[in-house]
Coordinates of C-alpha atoms in Angstrom, one line a residue:
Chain G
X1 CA 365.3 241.8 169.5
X2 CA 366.3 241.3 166.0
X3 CA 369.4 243.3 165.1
X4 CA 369.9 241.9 161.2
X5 CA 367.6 239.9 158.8
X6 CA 369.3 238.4 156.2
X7 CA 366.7 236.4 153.4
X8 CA 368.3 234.4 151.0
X9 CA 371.2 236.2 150.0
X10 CA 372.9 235.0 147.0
X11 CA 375.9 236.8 146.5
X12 CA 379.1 236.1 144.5
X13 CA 382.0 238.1 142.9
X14 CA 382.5 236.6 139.5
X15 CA 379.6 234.4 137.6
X16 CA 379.6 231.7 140.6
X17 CA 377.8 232.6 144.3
X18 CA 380.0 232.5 147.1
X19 CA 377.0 232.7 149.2
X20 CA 373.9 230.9 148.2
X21 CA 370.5 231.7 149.2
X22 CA 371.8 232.4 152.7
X23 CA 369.2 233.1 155.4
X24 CA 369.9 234.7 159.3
X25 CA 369.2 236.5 161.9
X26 CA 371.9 238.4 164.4
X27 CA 370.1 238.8 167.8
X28 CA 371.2 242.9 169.4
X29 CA 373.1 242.8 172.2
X30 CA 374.9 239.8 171.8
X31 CA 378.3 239.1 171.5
X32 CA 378.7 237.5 168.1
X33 CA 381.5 235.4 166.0
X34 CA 381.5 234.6 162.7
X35 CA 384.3 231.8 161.9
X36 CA 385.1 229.7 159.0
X37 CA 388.4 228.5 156.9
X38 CA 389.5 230.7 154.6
X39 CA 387.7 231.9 151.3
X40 CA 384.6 231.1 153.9
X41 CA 383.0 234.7 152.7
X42 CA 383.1 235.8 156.0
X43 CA 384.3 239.2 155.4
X44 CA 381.6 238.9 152.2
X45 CA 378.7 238.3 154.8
X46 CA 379.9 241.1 156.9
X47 CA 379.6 243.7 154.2
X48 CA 376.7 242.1 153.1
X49 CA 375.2 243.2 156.4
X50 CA 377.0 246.6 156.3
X51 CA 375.7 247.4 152.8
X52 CA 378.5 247.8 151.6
X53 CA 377.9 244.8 149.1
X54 CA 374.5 244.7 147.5
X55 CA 373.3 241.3 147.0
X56 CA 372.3 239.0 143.8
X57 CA 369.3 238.6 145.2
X58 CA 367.2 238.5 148.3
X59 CA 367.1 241.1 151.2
X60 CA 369.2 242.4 154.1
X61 CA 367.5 244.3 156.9
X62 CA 368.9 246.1 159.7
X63 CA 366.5 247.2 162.7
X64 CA 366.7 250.2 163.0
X65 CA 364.4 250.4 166.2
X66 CA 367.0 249.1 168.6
X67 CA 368.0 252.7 169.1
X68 CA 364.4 253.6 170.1
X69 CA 363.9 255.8 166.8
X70 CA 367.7 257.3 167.3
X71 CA 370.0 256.5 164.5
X72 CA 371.4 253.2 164.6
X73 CA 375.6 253.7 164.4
X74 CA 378.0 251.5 163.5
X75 CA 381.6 251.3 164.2
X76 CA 383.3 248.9 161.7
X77 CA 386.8 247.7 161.5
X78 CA 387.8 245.9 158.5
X79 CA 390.9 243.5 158.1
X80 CA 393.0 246.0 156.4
X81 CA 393.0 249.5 156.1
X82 CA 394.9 250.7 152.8
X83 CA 395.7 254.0 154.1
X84 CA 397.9 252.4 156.8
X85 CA 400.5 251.0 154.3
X86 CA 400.9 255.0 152.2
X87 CA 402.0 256.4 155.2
X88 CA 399.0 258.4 155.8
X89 CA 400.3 261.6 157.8
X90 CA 398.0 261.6 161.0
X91 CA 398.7 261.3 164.7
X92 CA 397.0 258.5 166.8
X93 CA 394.8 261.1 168.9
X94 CA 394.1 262.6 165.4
X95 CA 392.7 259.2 164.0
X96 CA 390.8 258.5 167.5
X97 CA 389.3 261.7 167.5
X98 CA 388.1 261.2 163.9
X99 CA 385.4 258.5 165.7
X100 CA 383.5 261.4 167.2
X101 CA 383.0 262.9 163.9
X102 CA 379.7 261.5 163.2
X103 CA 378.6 262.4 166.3
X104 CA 379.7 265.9 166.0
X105 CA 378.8 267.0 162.6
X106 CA 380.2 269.6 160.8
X107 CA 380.8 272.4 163.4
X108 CA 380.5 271.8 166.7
X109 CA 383.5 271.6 169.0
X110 CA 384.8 268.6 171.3
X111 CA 383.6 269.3 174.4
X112 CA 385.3 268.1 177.5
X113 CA 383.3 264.2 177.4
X114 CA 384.2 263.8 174.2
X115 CA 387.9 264.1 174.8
X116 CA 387.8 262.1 178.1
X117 CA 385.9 259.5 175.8
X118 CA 389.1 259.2 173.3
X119 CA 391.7 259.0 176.4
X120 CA 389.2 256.6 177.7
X121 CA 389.6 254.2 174.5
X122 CA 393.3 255.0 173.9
X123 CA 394.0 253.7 177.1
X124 CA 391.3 250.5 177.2
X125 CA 393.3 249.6 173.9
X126 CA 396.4 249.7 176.0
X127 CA 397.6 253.0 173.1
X128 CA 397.5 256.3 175.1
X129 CA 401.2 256.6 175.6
X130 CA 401.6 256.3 172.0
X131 CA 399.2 259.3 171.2
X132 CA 401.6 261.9 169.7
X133 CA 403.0 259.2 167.5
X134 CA 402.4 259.3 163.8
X135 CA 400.1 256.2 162.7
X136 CA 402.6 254.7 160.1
X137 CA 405.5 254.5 162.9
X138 CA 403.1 251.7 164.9
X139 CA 403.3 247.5 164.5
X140 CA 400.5 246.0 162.8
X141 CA 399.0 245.2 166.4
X142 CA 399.0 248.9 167.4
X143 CA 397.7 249.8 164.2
X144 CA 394.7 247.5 165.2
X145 CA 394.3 248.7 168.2
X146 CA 394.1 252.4 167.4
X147 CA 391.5 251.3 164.7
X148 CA 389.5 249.7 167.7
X149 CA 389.9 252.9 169.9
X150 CA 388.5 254.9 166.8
X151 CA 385.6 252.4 166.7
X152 CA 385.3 252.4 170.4
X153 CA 385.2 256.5 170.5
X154 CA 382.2 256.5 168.3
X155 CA 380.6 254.6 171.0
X156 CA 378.3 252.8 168.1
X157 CA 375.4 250.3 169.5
X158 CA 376.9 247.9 166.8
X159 CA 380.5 247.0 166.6
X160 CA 381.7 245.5 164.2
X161 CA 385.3 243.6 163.7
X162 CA 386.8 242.1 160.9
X163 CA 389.7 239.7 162.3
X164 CA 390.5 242.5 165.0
X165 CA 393.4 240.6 167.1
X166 CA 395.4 240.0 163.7
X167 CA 398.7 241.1 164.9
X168 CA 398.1 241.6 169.1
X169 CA 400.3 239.1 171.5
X170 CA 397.9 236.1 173.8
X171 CA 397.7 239.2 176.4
X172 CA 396.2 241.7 174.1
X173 CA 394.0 238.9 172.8
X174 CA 392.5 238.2 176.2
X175 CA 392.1 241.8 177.4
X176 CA 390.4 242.7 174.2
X177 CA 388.0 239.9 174.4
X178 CA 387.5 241.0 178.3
X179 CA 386.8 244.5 177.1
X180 CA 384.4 243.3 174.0
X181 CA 382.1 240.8 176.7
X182 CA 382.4 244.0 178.6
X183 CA 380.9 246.1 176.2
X184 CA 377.8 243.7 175.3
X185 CA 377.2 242.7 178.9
X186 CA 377.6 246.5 180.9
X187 CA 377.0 248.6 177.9
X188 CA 373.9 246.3 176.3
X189 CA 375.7 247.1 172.7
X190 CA 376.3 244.2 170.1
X191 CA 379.5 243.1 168.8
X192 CA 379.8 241.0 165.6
X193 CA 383.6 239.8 165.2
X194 CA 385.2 237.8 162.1
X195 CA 387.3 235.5 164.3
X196 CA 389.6 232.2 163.1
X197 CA 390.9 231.8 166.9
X198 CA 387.2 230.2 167.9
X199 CA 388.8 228.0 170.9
X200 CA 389.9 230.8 172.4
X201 CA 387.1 232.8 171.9
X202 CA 384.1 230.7 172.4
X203 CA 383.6 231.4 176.0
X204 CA 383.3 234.8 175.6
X205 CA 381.0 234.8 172.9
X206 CA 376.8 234.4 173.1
X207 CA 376.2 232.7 169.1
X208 CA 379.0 231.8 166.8
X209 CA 377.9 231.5 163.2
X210 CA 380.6 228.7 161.4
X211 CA 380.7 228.9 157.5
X212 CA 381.6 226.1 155.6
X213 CA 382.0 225.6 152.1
X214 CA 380.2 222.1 150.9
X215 CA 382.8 221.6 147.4
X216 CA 379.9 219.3 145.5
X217 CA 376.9 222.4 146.0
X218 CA 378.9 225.5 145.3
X219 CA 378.9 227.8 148.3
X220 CA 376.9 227.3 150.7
X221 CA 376.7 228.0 154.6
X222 CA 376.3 226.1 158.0
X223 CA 375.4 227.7 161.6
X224 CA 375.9 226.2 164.6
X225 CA 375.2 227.6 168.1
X226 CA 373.4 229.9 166.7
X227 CA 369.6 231.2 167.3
X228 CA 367.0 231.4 164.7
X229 CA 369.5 230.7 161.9
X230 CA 368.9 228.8 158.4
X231 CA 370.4 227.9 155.4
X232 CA 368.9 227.7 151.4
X233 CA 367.6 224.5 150.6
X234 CA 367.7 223.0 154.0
X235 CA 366.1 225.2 155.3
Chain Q
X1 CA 408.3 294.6 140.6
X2 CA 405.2 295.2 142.0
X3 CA 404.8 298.8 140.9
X4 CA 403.8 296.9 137.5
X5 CA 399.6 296.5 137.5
X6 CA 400.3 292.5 135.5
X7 CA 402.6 291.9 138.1
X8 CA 400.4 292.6 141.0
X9 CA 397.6 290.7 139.0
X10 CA 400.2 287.6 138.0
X11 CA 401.1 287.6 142.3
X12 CA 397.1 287.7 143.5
X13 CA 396.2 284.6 140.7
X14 CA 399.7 282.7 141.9
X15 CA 399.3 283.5 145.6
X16 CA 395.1 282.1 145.1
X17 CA 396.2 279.0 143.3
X18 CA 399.6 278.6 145.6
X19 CA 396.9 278.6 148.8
X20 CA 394.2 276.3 147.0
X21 CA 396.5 273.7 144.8
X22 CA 398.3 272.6 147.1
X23 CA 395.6 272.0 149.9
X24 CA 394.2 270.0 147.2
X25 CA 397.5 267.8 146.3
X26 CA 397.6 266.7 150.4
X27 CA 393.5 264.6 149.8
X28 CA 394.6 263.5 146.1
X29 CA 398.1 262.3 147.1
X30 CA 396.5 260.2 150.1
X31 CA 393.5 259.2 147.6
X32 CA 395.8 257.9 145.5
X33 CA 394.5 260.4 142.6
X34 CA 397.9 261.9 141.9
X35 CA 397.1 261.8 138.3
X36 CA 394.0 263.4 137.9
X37 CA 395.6 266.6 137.9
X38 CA 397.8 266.0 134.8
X39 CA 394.5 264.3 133.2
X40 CA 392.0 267.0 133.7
X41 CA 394.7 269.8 132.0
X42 CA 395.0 267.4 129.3
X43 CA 391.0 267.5 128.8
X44 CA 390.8 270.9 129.9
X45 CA 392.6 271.5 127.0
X46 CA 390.6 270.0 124.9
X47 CA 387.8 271.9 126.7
X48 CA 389.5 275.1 125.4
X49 CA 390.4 273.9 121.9
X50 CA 386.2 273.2 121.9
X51 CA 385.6 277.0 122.9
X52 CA 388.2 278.0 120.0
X53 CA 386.6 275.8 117.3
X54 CA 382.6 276.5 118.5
X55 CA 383.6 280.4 118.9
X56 CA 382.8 280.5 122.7
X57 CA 384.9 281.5 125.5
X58 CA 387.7 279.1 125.5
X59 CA 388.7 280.3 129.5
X60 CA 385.1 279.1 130.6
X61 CA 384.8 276.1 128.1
X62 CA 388.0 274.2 128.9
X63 CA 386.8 274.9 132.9
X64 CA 383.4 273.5 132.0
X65 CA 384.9 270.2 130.3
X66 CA 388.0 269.6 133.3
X67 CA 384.6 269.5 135.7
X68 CA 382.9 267.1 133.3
X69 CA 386.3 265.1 133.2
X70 CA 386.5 265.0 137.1
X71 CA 383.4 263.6 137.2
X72 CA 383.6 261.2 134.5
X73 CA 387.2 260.2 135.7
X74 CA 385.1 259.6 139.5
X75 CA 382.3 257.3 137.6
X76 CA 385.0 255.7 135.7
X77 CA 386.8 255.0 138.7
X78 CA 383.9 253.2 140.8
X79 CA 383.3 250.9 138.1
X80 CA 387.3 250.0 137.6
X81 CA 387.5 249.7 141.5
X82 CA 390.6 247.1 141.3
X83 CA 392.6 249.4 138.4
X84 CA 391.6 252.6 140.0
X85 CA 394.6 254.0 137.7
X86 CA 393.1 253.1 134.6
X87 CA 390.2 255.2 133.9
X88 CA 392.4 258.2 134.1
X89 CA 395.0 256.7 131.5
X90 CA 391.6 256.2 129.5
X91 CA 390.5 260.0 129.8
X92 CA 394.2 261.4 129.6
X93 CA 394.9 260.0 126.5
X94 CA 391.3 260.6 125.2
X95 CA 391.6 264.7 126.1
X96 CA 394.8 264.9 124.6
X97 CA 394.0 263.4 121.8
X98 CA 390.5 265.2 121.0
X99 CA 392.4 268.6 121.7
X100 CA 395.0 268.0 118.7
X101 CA 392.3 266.8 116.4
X102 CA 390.1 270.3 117.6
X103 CA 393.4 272.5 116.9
X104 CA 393.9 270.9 113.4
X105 CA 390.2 272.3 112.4
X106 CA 390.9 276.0 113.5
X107 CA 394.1 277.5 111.5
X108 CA 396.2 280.3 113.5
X109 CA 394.9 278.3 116.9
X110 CA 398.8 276.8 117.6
X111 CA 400.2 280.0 119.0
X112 CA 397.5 280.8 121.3
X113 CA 397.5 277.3 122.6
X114 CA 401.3 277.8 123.6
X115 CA 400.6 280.0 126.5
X116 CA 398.1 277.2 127.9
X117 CA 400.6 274.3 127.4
X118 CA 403.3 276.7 129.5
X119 CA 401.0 279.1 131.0
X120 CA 401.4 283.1 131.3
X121 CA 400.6 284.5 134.4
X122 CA 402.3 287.9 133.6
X123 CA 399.3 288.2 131.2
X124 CA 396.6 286.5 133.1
X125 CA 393.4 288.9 132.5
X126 CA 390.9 290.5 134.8
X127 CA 388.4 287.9 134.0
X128 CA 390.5 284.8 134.4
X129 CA 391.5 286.4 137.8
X130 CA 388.0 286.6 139.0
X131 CA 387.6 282.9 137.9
X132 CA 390.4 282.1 140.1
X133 CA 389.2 284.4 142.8
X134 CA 385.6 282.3 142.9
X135 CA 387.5 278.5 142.8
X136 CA 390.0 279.6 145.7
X137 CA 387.0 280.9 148.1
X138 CA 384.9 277.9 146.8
X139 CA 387.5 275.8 147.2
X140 CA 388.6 277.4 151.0
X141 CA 384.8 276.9 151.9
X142 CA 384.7 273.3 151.1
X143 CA 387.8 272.3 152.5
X144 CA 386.8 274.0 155.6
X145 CA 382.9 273.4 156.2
X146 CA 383.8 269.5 155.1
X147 CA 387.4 269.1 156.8
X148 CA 386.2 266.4 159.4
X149 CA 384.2 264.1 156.6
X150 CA 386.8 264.8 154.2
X151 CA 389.1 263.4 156.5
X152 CA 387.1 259.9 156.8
X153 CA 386.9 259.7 153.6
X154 CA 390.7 260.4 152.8
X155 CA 391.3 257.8 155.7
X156 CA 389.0 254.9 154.9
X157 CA 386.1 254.6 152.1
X158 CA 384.6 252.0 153.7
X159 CA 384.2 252.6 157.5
X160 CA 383.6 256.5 156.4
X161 CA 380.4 255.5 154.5
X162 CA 379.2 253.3 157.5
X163 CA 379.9 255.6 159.9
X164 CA 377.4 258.3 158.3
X165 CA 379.4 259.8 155.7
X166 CA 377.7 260.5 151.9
X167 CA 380.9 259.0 150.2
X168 CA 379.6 259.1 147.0
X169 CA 378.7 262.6 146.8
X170 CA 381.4 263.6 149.1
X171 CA 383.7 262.0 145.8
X172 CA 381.7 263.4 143.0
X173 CA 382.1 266.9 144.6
X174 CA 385.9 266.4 144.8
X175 CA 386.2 265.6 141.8
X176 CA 384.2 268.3 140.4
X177 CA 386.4 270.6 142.9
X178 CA 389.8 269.1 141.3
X179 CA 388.2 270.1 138.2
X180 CA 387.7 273.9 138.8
X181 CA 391.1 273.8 140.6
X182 CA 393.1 272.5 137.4
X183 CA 391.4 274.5 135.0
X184 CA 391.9 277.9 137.1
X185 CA 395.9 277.0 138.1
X186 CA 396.2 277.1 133.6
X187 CA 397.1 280.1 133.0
X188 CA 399.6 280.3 136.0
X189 CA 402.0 277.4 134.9
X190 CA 400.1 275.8 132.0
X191 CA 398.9 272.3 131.1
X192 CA 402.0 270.5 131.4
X193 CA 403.1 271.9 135.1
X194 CA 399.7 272.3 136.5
X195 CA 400.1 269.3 138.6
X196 CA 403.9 270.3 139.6
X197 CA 401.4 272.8 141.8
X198 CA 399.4 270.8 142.9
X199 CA 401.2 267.7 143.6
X200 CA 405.2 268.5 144.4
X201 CA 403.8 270.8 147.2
X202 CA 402.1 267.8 149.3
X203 CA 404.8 265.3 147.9
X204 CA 407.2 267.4 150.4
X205 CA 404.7 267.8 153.3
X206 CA 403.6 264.3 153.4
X207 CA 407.4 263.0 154.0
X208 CA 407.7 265.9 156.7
X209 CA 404.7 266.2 158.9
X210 CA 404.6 264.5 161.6
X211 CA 399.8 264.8 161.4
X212 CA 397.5 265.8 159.1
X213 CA 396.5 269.5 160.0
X214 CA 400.5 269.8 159.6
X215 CA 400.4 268.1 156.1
X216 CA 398.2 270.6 155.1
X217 CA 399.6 273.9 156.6
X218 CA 403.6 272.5 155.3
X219 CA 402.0 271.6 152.0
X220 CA 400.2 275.5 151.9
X221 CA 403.2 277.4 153.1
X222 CA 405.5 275.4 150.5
X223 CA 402.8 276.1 147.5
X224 CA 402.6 280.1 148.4
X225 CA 406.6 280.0 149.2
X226 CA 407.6 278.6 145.6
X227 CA 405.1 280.4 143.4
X228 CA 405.9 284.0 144.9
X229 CA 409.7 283.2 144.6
X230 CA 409.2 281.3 141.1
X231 CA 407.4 284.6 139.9
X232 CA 410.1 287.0 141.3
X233 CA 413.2 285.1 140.3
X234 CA 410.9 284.7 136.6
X235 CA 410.8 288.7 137.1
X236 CA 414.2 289.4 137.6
X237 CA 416.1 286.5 135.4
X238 CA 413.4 286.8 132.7
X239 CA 412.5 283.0 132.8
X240 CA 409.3 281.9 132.0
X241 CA 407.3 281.7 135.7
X242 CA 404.8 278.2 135.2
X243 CA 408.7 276.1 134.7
X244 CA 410.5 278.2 137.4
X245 CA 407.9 277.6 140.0
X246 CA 408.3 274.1 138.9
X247 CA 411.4 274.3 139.3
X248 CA 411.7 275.5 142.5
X249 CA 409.3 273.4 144.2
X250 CA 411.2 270.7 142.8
X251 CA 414.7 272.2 144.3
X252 CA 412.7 272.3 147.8
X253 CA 411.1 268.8 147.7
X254 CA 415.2 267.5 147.0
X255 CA 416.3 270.1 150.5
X256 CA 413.4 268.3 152.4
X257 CA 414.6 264.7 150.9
X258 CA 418.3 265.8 151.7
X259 CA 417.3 267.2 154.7
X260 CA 415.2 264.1 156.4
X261 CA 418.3 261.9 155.1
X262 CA 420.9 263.7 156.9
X263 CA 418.1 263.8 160.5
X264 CA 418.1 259.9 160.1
X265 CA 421.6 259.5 159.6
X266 CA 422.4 261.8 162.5
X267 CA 419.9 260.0 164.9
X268 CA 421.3 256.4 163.8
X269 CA 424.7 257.2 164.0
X270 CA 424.1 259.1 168.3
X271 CA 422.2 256.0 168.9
X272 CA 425.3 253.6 167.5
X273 CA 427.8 255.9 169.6
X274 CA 425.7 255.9 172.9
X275 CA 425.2 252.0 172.5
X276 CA 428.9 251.3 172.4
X277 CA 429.2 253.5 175.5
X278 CA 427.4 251.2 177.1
X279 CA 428.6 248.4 176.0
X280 CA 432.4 249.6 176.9
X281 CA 431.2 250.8 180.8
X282 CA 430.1 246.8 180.7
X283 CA 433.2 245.3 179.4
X284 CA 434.9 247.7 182.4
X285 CA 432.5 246.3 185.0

């Protein structure tokens, strides 16, 4: 089933596209990279997807009926988050616990699941010892990883990463492509990951999308791979 | 002290502002909005110097125009994303400015406008009282029924909005919130210490708490703690209370800084000793 429809997106930042008439579709429960040198618009085509971005022109669906009518939740984590750098004054279980907020609405309490569901991801994430500590004490690695266990805790049917292993040892790297396969394979939810490390991913993933930039046509995009995937003119 | 009826009135309006400015300094501190409070007494005051010159009720006029600057400062602010600092350096200056012009059209307007430059809660009136009555429960409410969103937000823009949460009305309600807040802490320490209040209180509990429901009780029980000392010590020494809460707060943010220095220092300097143990039971071995 169809997870994302993206027709002809042209979207740039200044007066020049950085992504031109770009066309896709992201299969659900897959396990999905997205790779490219840098200045690629990978992160771009992520929030493209996200809507957090609204494009020049053309049109960017998500399908919603993957769910079943439910609504379709997303746990995103971007390349950087600001807060991180200020010092923000939260514990680690505070953060984590923050990833059943949607789920929980305004009132109701944490029942006894959803606290054995944020142990569960602090410690898949390798983090549970380091609970009680305050987030601005932890490496850049930790800090990813407790972004992952807030993502995790949510328990979206779409994950999505932005560069998530920036910081983690070869170790970390494996286990948290193990737990990511994991997730698609067991748990029949998609992941969509902004990766630069594609040989060491690839045989973990279902469809990598690889965007290139073509100097003499602007910006422009190439898929390989990749299922049902096509790009402006040649397509 | 308290015997006095403006007393009693001056400690209720502190102790309400005390409880809801600082709560309010914690979210704009971590937003990154530190400013807004200084801006929006700036174009409160222009609000009130409006009131003066139209002959309405300058109180509810200046609160009416810091809500319209909250919200114009939050507009501003999505559409200056990379200098998220300068819409309010746009709207600072622009209130400031449009309250001298307003106090040059109305003679006899100058003295009045002294007691909202430097507040004066001793003579805060039963209707500016019930104003700040209505922000502080408003202000409770909201900070209560939207802590866990609020939180998102404050964390993260981005993954808050894709995880569910109405961001942008979530942001034009704080602001609108900030708004009220500043234009009801006036008459307690005036234009020019309003955000003293708001900010100095968070300033200490951010360096000092070790989460974020800490942050927020530290940042409360410093806010409450220096206004009812700043008023008694303003009672007693005859001082004017907006600058000796100021003060104060400021005296307890350089104790915490002190404090934290000397707790580092101590730590660094057991860990140094207990290292050369060990390494002098090695050189033994």
């Amino acid at each position: 089933m169809i997870l994302s429809s993206i027709r002809d997106v042209v979207f740039g930042y200044g007066d020049e596209p950085v992504i031109d008439r770009l066309s896709l579709d992201l299969e659900a429960g897959q396990f999905i990279g997205i790779t490219g040198p840098n200045g690629a618009a990978k992160t771009t085509l992520l929030k493209l997807m996200l809507g957090l971005l609204k494009p020049w022109s053309g049109t960017v669906t998500l399908n919603r009926e993957i769910t079943g009518g439910g609504k379709l939740t997303i746990g995103y984590v971007p390349q950087q988050v600001a807060s991180f750098n200020a010092g923000f004054p939260s514990k680690v279980i505070e953060l984590v616990r923050s990833g059943c907020y949607s789920g929980l609405g305004l009132f109701r309490r944490f029942t006894k699941e959803q606290e054995a569901l944020v142990e569960s991801s602090l410690r898949q994430v390798e983090m549970w010892e380091y609970r009680n500590r305050r987030i601005g004490e932890l490496s850049g690695g930790q800090k990813q990883r407790i972004c992952i266990a807030r993502a995790l805790a949510q328990q979206p049917q779409v994950l999505v990463l932005d560069e998530p292993v920036t910081g983690m040892d070869a170790a970390s790297r494996t286990g948290f492509y193990e737990l990511m396969r994991h997730y698609v394979s067991r748990h029949g939810r998609t992941v969509i990951m902004v990766t630069h490390g594609l040989e060491e991913t690839s045989s973990y993933l279902d469809t990598v999308i690889t965007l290139e930039r073509k100097e003499q046509e602007g910006w422009t995009c190439l898929v390989t791979n990749s299922c049902n995937a096509h790009f402006g003119q040649e397509a | 002290m308290l015997g006095y009826e403006f007393m009693q009135r001056a400690f209720w309006a502190g102790g309400l502002i005390g409880l809801i400015g600082p709560l309010l300094g914690v979210y704009l501190m971590l937003r990154r909005q530190v400013l807004m409070a200084d801006t929006l007494s700036h174009v409160s005051l222009a609000g009130v110097a409006l009131g003066s010159v139209l002959g309405w009720n300058p109180a509810l006029s200046g609160f009416a125009v810091a809500i319209a600057g909250g919200l114009i400062i939050e507009q501003l602010r999505r559409s200056y994303r990379t200098y998220s600092e300068l819409p309010v350096a746009i709207i600072m200056t622009s209130g400031l400015a449009l309250a001298v012009v307003l106090m040059s059209l109305k003679q006899n307007l100058t003295k009045s406008f002294s007691s909202y430059l430097f507040g004066s809660i001793v003579a805060v009136s039963d209707t500016q009282l019930k104003l700040i009555a209505v922000v502080a429960a408003a202000g409770l409410l909201y900070f209560i029924i939207l802590r866990r969103p609020l939180y998102s937000l404050t964390f993260d823009e981005e993954t808050a909005a894709i995880s569910g949460v109405r961001t942008g009305w979530l942001s034009f309600s704080f602001a609108v919130l900030t708004g009220m807040t500043v234009a009801a802490a006036m008459p307690v320490v005036g234009v020019l210490l309003v955000s003293a209040l708001i900010v100095l209180p968070a300033s200490i509990a951010l360096r000092i708490a070790s989460g974020f429901t800490a942050a927020i009780m530290i940042s409360v029980s410093v806010g409450l703690t220096g206004v009812f000392s700043g008023l008694t010590a303003s009672y007693y020494i005859n001082t004017p209370p907006g600058g000796t809460i100021a003060l104060i707060l400021l005296v307890f943010l350089l104790i915490a800084i002190a404090v934290q220095k000397l707790i580092r220092l101590r730590s660094r300097s057991q860990y140094s000793s207990q290292a050369n143990e060990e390494k002098g039971s090695h050189n033994i071995c």
